[in-house]
Amino acid sequence: MTDNYGRTIDYLRLSVTDLCNYRCRYCMPEEGVCKQSHNAILRVEECEEIARAAVACGVKKIRLTGGEPLVRQGILEICRRLRAIDGLEELCLTTNGSLLRELAKPLRDAGVDRLNISVDTLRPDRFTQITRRGVLADVLAGIRAAEEAGFQNLKLDTVLIGGFNDDEIGDFLALTVEHPWEVRLIELMPMGPCAEWEEGCFLPGTVVLERYPALKAVDTQGVTRRYRLPGAQGTVGLISPVSHNFCGDCRRIRVTADGKLKGCLHAREEISLRGLHGAALEEAIRRGILQKPRQHRLKEDGSETHRTMNQIGG
Ligand code: SAM
Ligand code: SF4
């Protein structure tokens, strides 16, 4: 379906939980999520019903996210049910990778086509520091398990944080020489716990190009500008939601773990999908697409949403 600004909307990011086994400092408060709001989480049947309605409205790709989608009970059942939807071309999942050692193969068998794995640092001590509890070795084992399970074109997502991991940009780029992965460096967005962090933490993606002029532009895929180092097997993606407004190319809608449709990550407007079925559900999704704002005003006004990333589904 086309929105009011001529954009084709064919990509749904569906958050299946707001819970997470990590507490990344920029994403979640240390104490975790409020149990009361967690009770309102979509049931497996509701996830399927919303996904079916979205596909009927023109969605071709669904990404499951969270919170951490792999801590969600019934995640494999959700994957199986979504994969069986006629007209859905791609089922993807974004994960912190911590549970992939056990779950990569079952996810593949449940029909997941592609995985994005988030890893913000390649140094074990820093990893535990930024996630407040994670162990880097688990994620690295998860990446290996994903490859062994047959996932190809893995994407590794790294949020660039000035003063924390910008001295590791070269290490991340080096991964693409050895592996056929897309390593994506993402600008930190000032929202939730990091909204008040000092300015130096927020680096524009252009620092990567300034520091590594050997990177050659390849193409643009959606909101990602892709580059390659000479002779590298993989690519480097730059995602710059703050410095480079890419809203004109945005094809996404989002559904939060408690069933609210959002046309934009940063918008305050939400449409509750719970309790809606059939034509009424599809009508609500179409309304949400038509209400999708032209662009966010992150740079000028900050994020308007009251939610943290784990609630919306990053
Ligand atoms: N738990 C899963 C994970 O970490 O991949 C999925 C959910 S997480 C919210 C999705 C992505 O959002 C992660 O790559 C995370 O680093 C990113 N993210 C969270 N807060 C962010 C922020 N303020 N700016 C940019 N990216 C952010
Ligand atoms: Fe959890 Fe992902 Fe947020 Fe980190 S970024 S706290 S892994 S939801």
Short mmCIF file of C-alpha atoms and ligand atoms in Angstrom, two decimals:
data_model
loop_
_atom_site.label_atom_id
_atom_site.label_comp_id
_atom_site.label_asym_id
_atom_site.label_seq_id
_atom_site.Cartn_x
_atom_site.Cartn_y
_atom_site.Cartn_z
CA MET A 1 0.00 0.00 0.00
CA THR A 2 1.13 3.56 -0.72
CA ASP A 3 1.04 6.19 2.02
CA ASN A 4 0.14 9.87 1.73
CA TYR A 5 3.70 10.77 0.66
CA GLY A 6 4.01 8.20 -2.13
CA ARG A 7 6.03 5.70 -0.11
CA THR A 8 5.32 2.00 -0.56
CA ILE A 9 4.76 0.48 2.87
CA ASP A 10 5.60 -3.20 2.73
CA TYR A 11 7.65 -3.87 5.86
CA LEU A 12 6.33 -4.58 9.35
CA ARG A 13 8.48 -4.71 12.44
CA LEU A 14 6.57 -6.70 15.00
CA SER A 15 7.73 -6.62 18.59
CA VAL A 16 6.94 -9.91 20.31
CA THR A 17 8.08 -8.94 23.81
CA ASP A 18 9.35 -5.97 25.76
CA LEU A 19 11.42 -8.26 28.00
CA CYS A 20 15.13 -8.77 27.52
CA ASN A 21 17.90 -10.77 29.14
CA TYR A 22 20.27 -7.81 28.61
CA ARG A 23 19.98 -4.23 29.82
CA CYS A 24 21.89 -2.25 27.22
CA ARG A 25 22.57 1.11 28.80
CA TYR A 26 21.18 3.14 25.92
CA CYS A 27 18.05 1.02 25.52
CA MET A 28 16.65 -0.22 28.82
CA PRO A 29 16.62 0.88 32.43
CA GLU A 30 18.65 -1.32 34.78
CA GLU A 31 15.55 -2.57 36.60
CA GLY A 32 14.04 -3.96 33.40
CA VAL A 33 10.40 -3.59 32.35
CA CYS A 34 7.30 -2.80 34.36
CA LYS A 35 5.50 -6.12 34.96
CA GLN A 36 2.12 -4.44 34.74
CA SER A 37 2.66 -3.28 31.18
CA HIS A 38 4.19 -6.64 30.34
CA ASN A 39 0.86 -8.37 31.10
CA ALA A 40 -0.58 -6.62 28.07
CA ILE A 41 1.71 -8.43 25.65
CA LEU A 42 0.22 -9.83 22.40
CA ARG A 43 -0.67 -13.53 22.46
CA VAL A 44 0.66 -15.87 19.75
CA GLU A 45 -2.73 -15.89 18.00
CA GLU A 46 -2.85 -12.08 18.02
CA CYS A 47 0.63 -11.86 16.50
CA GLU A 48 -0.53 -14.13 13.69
CA GLU A 49 -3.80 -12.27 13.17
CA ILE A 50 -2.04 -8.90 12.98
CA ALA A 51 0.61 -10.30 10.63
CA ARG A 52 -2.08 -11.74 8.33
CA ALA A 53 -3.95 -8.45 8.25
CA ALA A 54 -0.73 -6.55 7.54
CA VAL A 55 0.07 -8.86 4.63
CA ALA A 56 -3.46 -8.28 3.30
CA CYS A 57 -2.58 -4.55 3.40
CA GLY A 58 0.53 -5.08 1.28
CA VAL A 59 3.25 -6.05 3.78
CA LYS A 60 5.77 -8.44 2.21
CA LYS A 61 8.47 -8.54 4.86
CA ILE A 62 8.10 -8.98 8.61
CA ARG A 63 10.86 -8.59 11.15
CA LEU A 64 10.35 -9.98 14.64
CA THR A 65 12.01 -7.89 17.29
CA GLY A 66 11.63 -6.77 20.88
CA GLY A 67 12.96 -6.59 23.66
CA GLU A 68 14.74 -9.82 22.94
CA PRO A 69 12.51 -11.94 20.70
CA LEU A 70 14.30 -15.15 21.70
CA VAL A 71 13.22 -14.85 25.35
CA ARG A 72 9.59 -14.79 24.22
CA GLN A 73 7.75 -18.01 25.06
CA GLY A 74 6.30 -19.46 21.90
CA ILE A 75 8.71 -17.63 19.58
CA LEU A 76 9.13 -20.73 17.38
CA GLU A 77 5.37 -21.14 17.12
CA ILE A 78 5.04 -17.46 16.14
CA CYS A 79 7.69 -17.97 13.43
CA ARG A 80 5.99 -21.10 12.08
CA ARG A 81 2.60 -19.40 11.95
CA LEU A 82 3.91 -16.27 10.26
CA ARG A 83 5.94 -18.24 7.73
CA ALA A 84 2.77 -20.04 6.65
CA ILE A 85 1.08 -16.76 5.62
CA ASP A 86 0.50 -16.62 1.87
CA GLY A 87 2.04 -13.51 0.37
CA LEU A 88 4.72 -13.03 3.04
CA GLU A 89 8.01 -13.00 1.16
CA GLU A 90 10.50 -12.66 3.99
CA LEU A 91 10.51 -13.43 7.71
CA CYS A 92 13.45 -11.88 9.54
CA LEU A 93 14.44 -11.58 13.17
CA THR A 94 16.67 -9.17 15.08
CA THR A 95 18.36 -10.62 18.15
CA ASN A 96 21.12 -9.89 20.62
CA GLY A 97 22.43 -13.36 19.71
CA SER A 98 22.79 -14.59 23.30
CA LEU A 99 20.45 -17.57 22.82
CA LEU A 100 21.28 -18.40 19.23
CA ARG A 101 23.61 -21.24 20.13
CA GLU A 102 20.53 -23.26 21.09
CA LEU A 103 17.94 -21.58 18.90
CA ALA A 104 19.56 -20.90 15.51
CA LYS A 105 18.67 -24.31 14.06
CA PRO A 106 15.09 -24.38 15.46
CA LEU A 107 14.56 -20.85 14.08
CA ARG A 108 15.77 -21.94 10.68
CA ASP A 109 13.48 -24.97 10.83
CA ALA A 110 10.60 -22.69 11.85
CA GLY A 111 11.06 -20.75 8.61
CA VAL A 112 13.06 -17.66 9.55
CA ASP A 113 14.82 -16.45 6.40
CA ARG A 114 17.33 -13.95 7.75
CA LEU A 115 18.90 -12.85 11.03
CA ASN A 116 20.32 -9.57 12.25
CA ILE A 117 22.55 -9.94 15.28
CA SER A 118 23.37 -6.94 17.45
CA VAL A 119 26.85 -6.63 18.88
CA ASP A 120 28.20 -3.26 19.98
CA THR A 121 31.75 -4.21 20.87
CA LEU A 122 34.21 -7.02 20.22
CA ARG A 123 35.85 -6.65 23.63
CA PRO A 124 34.50 -8.95 26.35
CA ASP A 125 34.85 -6.44 29.22
CA ARG A 126 33.15 -3.65 27.29
CA PHE A 127 30.43 -6.02 26.17
CA THR A 128 29.48 -6.87 29.74
CA GLN A 129 29.68 -3.18 30.63
CA ILE A 130 27.31 -1.94 27.89
CA THR A 131 24.81 -4.82 28.21
CA ARG A 132 25.12 -4.75 32.03
CA ARG A 133 25.07 -8.58 32.06
CA GLY A 134 25.93 -10.09 28.66
CA VAL A 135 28.84 -12.37 27.79
CA LEU A 136 30.45 -11.72 24.40
CA ALA A 137 31.45 -15.39 23.94
CA ASP A 138 27.75 -16.37 23.93
CA VAL A 139 27.04 -14.01 21.05
CA LEU A 140 30.09 -15.12 19.08
CA ALA A 141 28.99 -18.75 19.57
CA GLY A 142 25.50 -17.69 18.46
CA ILE A 143 26.88 -16.18 15.25
CA ARG A 144 28.72 -19.42 14.49
CA ALA A 145 25.57 -21.43 15.23
CA ALA A 146 23.57 -19.21 12.87
CA GLU A 147 26.03 -19.89 10.06
CA GLU A 148 26.02 -23.62 10.79
CA ALA A 149 22.21 -23.58 10.72
CA GLY A 150 22.36 -22.23 7.18
CA PHE A 151 21.60 -18.55 7.70
CA GLN A 152 23.31 -16.61 4.94
CA ASN A 153 23.97 -12.91 4.47
CA LEU A 154 24.12 -12.37 8.22
CA LYS A 155 23.89 -8.76 9.33
CA LEU A 156 25.72 -7.57 12.42
CA ASP A 157 24.29 -4.39 13.92
CA THR A 158 26.52 -2.10 15.95
CA VAL A 159 25.38 1.13 17.54
CA LEU A 160 28.19 3.68 17.31
CA ILE A 161 28.80 5.35 20.66
CA GLY A 162 31.40 8.08 20.87
CA GLY A 163 33.95 7.38 23.61
CA PHE A 164 32.76 3.80 23.95
CA ASN A 165 33.31 1.83 20.74
CA ASP A 166 34.44 4.31 18.09
CA ASP A 167 38.02 3.05 18.57
CA GLU A 168 36.74 -0.34 17.36
CA ILE A 169 35.39 0.79 13.99
CA GLY A 170 38.48 -0.68 12.29
CA ASP A 171 37.91 -4.04 14.04
CA PHE A 172 34.32 -4.13 12.86
CA LEU A 173 35.31 -3.27 9.30
CA ALA A 174 37.96 -6.01 9.42
CA LEU A 175 35.21 -8.59 10.06
CA THR A 176 33.90 -7.92 6.55
CA VAL A 177 37.25 -8.84 5.01
CA GLU A 178 37.10 -12.35 6.50
CA HIS A 179 33.36 -12.96 6.47
CA PRO A 180 30.54 -12.47 3.97
CA TRP A 181 28.61 -10.43 6.52
CA GLU A 182 27.10 -6.99 6.36
CA VAL A 183 28.41 -5.08 9.37
CA ARG A 184 26.12 -2.13 9.95
CA LEU A 185 27.18 0.86 11.98
CA ILE A 186 24.15 2.67 13.31
CA GLU A 187 23.92 6.17 14.73
CA LEU A 188 22.80 6.27 18.34
CA MET A 189 19.37 7.92 18.56
CA PRO A 190 18.72 10.16 21.57
CA MET A 191 15.72 8.44 23.11
CA GLY A 192 14.91 6.59 26.32
CA PRO A 193 17.84 6.19 28.72
CA CYS A 194 20.37 7.80 26.33
CA ALA A 195 18.28 10.88 25.51
CA GLU A 196 20.30 12.93 27.99
CA TRP A 197 23.74 11.49 27.25
CA GLU A 198 26.43 14.01 26.44
CA GLU A 199 26.79 15.20 22.88
CA GLY A 200 30.08 13.40 22.26
CA CYS A 201 28.31 10.02 22.45
CA PHE A 202 26.32 10.80 19.30
CA LEU A 203 28.61 10.34 16.30
CA PRO A 204 27.50 10.93 12.72
CA GLY A 205 28.02 7.94 10.42
CA THR A 206 30.31 10.11 8.29
CA VAL A 207 33.14 9.61 10.82
CA VAL A 208 33.43 6.07 9.48
CA LEU A 209 34.03 7.34 5.93
CA GLU A 210 36.43 10.05 7.13
CA ARG A 211 38.52 7.57 9.08
CA TYR A 212 38.41 4.82 6.44
CA PRO A 213 38.62 6.44 2.98
CA ALA A 214 39.33 3.00 1.47
CA LEU A 215 35.60 2.25 1.80
CA LYS A 216 34.00 2.37 -1.64
CA ALA A 217 30.29 3.01 -2.09
CA VAL A 218 28.35 -0.03 -3.33
CA ASP A 219 24.67 0.88 -3.26
CA THR A 220 21.77 1.94 -1.05
CA GLN A 221 19.39 -0.69 0.28
CA GLY A 222 16.40 0.80 2.02
CA VAL A 223 17.80 3.04 4.74
CA THR A 224 21.31 1.52 4.57
CA ARG A 225 24.13 3.01 2.50
CA ARG A 226 26.50 0.17 1.73
CA TYR A 227 30.27 0.26 1.24
CA ARG A 228 33.05 -2.27 0.73
CA LEU A 229 36.72 -2.46 1.64
CA PRO A 230 38.97 -3.55 -1.26
CA GLY A 231 38.89 -7.35 -1.55
CA ALA A 232 36.42 -7.78 1.29
CA GLN A 233 33.86 -10.60 1.21
CA GLY A 234 31.25 -8.64 3.10
CA THR A 235 29.96 -5.08 3.16
CA VAL A 236 29.76 -2.21 5.60
CA GLY A 237 26.39 -0.57 6.08
CA LEU A 238 25.90 2.93 7.43
CA ILE A 239 22.54 3.72 8.98
CA SER A 240 22.25 7.37 9.89
CA PRO A 241 18.79 8.15 11.28
CA VAL A 242 20.01 11.34 12.97
CA SER A 243 22.48 13.01 10.59
CA HIS A 244 20.95 11.82 7.32
CA ASN A 245 17.19 11.92 7.37
CA PHE A 246 16.09 8.87 5.38
CA CYS A 247 12.37 9.12 6.09
CA GLY A 248 11.62 9.54 2.37
CA ASP A 249 12.84 5.95 1.85
CA CYS A 250 11.11 4.47 4.91
CA ARG A 251 8.81 1.53 4.06
CA ARG A 252 8.08 0.51 7.65
CA ILE A 253 5.29 0.32 10.09
CA ARG A 254 5.70 -1.04 13.59
CA VAL A 255 3.56 -2.91 16.07
CA THR A 256 4.61 -2.71 19.70
CA ALA A 257 4.61 -5.72 22.01
CA ASP A 258 1.30 -4.51 23.49
CA GLY A 259 -0.37 -4.24 20.11
CA LYS A 260 -0.06 -0.56 19.18
CA LEU A 261 0.55 0.34 15.54
CA LYS A 262 3.13 3.08 15.02
CA GLY A 263 3.78 4.71 11.68
CA CYS A 264 7.10 6.05 12.92
CA LEU A 265 9.48 4.98 15.66
CA HIS A 266 9.62 8.51 17.03
CA ALA A 267 5.97 9.50 16.71
CA ARG A 268 3.64 9.80 19.66
CA GLU A 269 0.59 8.65 17.65
CA GLU A 270 -0.42 5.02 18.10
CA ILE A 271 -3.42 2.97 17.02
CA SER A 272 -4.48 0.11 19.28
CA LEU A 273 -5.00 -3.08 17.30
CA ARG A 274 -6.10 -5.24 20.20
CA GLY A 275 -9.62 -6.57 20.04
CA LEU A 276 -9.88 -5.81 16.32
CA HIS A 277 -10.47 -8.58 13.82
CA GLY A 278 -11.01 -9.10 10.12
CA ALA A 279 -11.97 -6.01 8.13
CA ALA A 280 -11.79 -3.74 11.21
CA LEU A 281 -8.19 -4.82 11.86
CA GLU A 282 -7.19 -4.24 8.25
CA GLU A 283 -8.93 -0.87 8.26
CA ALA A 284 -6.97 0.17 11.38
CA ILE A 285 -3.69 -0.85 9.73
CA ARG A 286 -4.55 1.12 6.57
CA ARG A 287 -5.41 4.13 8.75
CA GLY A 288 -2.03 3.79 10.49
CA ILE A 289 -0.24 3.71 7.14
CA LEU A 290 -2.07 6.84 5.99
CA GLN A 291 -1.18 8.58 9.25
CA LYS A 292 2.53 7.81 8.86
CA PRO A 293 4.27 11.16 9.24
CA ARG A 294 6.39 12.57 6.43
CA GLN A 295 9.47 12.54 8.66
CA HIS A 296 10.67 12.57 12.25
CA ARG A 297 12.10 15.68 13.89
CA LEU A 298 14.71 13.89 15.95
CA LYS A 299 17.40 16.47 15.33
CA GLU A 300 15.19 19.50 15.95
CA ASP A 301 12.85 18.35 18.75
CA GLY A 302 14.12 14.95 19.89
CA SER A 303 12.00 11.80 19.92
CA GLU A 304 8.32 12.43 20.64
CA THR A 305 7.59 8.91 21.83
CA HIS A 306 7.30 8.18 25.54
CA ARG A 307 8.46 4.63 24.95
CA THR A 308 11.89 3.06 25.20
CA MET A 309 13.32 1.01 22.30
CA ASN A 310 12.69 -2.35 23.95
CA GLN A 311 8.97 -1.48 24.13
CA ILE A 312 8.64 -0.31 20.55
CA GLY A 313 10.87 -2.87 18.92
CA GLY A 314 14.08 -1.43 17.55
N1 SAM B 1 17.17 -7.31 21.52
C1 SAM B 1 17.35 -7.33 20.13
C2 SAM B 1 18.68 -6.73 19.72
O1 SAM B 1 19.32 -6.10 20.57
O2 SAM B 1 19.06 -6.91 18.57
C3 SAM B 1 16.23 -6.67 19.35
C4 SAM B 1 15.67 -5.38 19.90
S1 SAM B 1 16.80 -4.01 19.97
C5 SAM B 1 15.78 -2.74 20.61
C6 SAM B 1 17.01 -3.65 18.25
C7 SAM B 1 18.15 -2.76 17.89
O3 SAM B 1 17.88 -1.45 18.36
C8 SAM B 1 19.48 -3.17 18.48
O4 SAM B 1 20.43 -3.31 17.44
C9 SAM B 1 19.84 -2.02 19.37
O5 SAM B 1 21.22 -1.82 19.45
C10 SAM B 1 19.12 -0.88 18.69
N2 SAM B 1 18.90 0.28 19.55
C11 SAM B 1 18.34 0.33 20.78
N3 SAM B 1 18.32 1.61 21.24
C12 SAM B 1 18.87 2.39 20.27
C13 SAM B 1 19.14 3.78 20.13
N4 SAM B 1 18.84 4.65 21.09
N5 SAM B 1 19.72 4.22 18.99
C14 SAM B 1 20.03 3.35 17.99
N6 SAM B 1 19.80 2.03 18.06
C15 SAM B 1 19.24 1.55 19.18
FE1 SF4 B 2 17.83 -5.89 25.00
FE2 SF4 B 2 18.27 -5.39 22.46
FE3 SF4 B 2 17.61 -3.39 24.14
FE4 SF4 B 2 19.99 -4.52 24.35
S1 SF4 B 2 19.23 -3.38 22.59
S2 SF4 B 2 18.56 -4.10 26.05
S3 SF4 B 2 19.59 -6.59 23.81
S4 SF4 B 2 16.32 -5.07 23.58
#
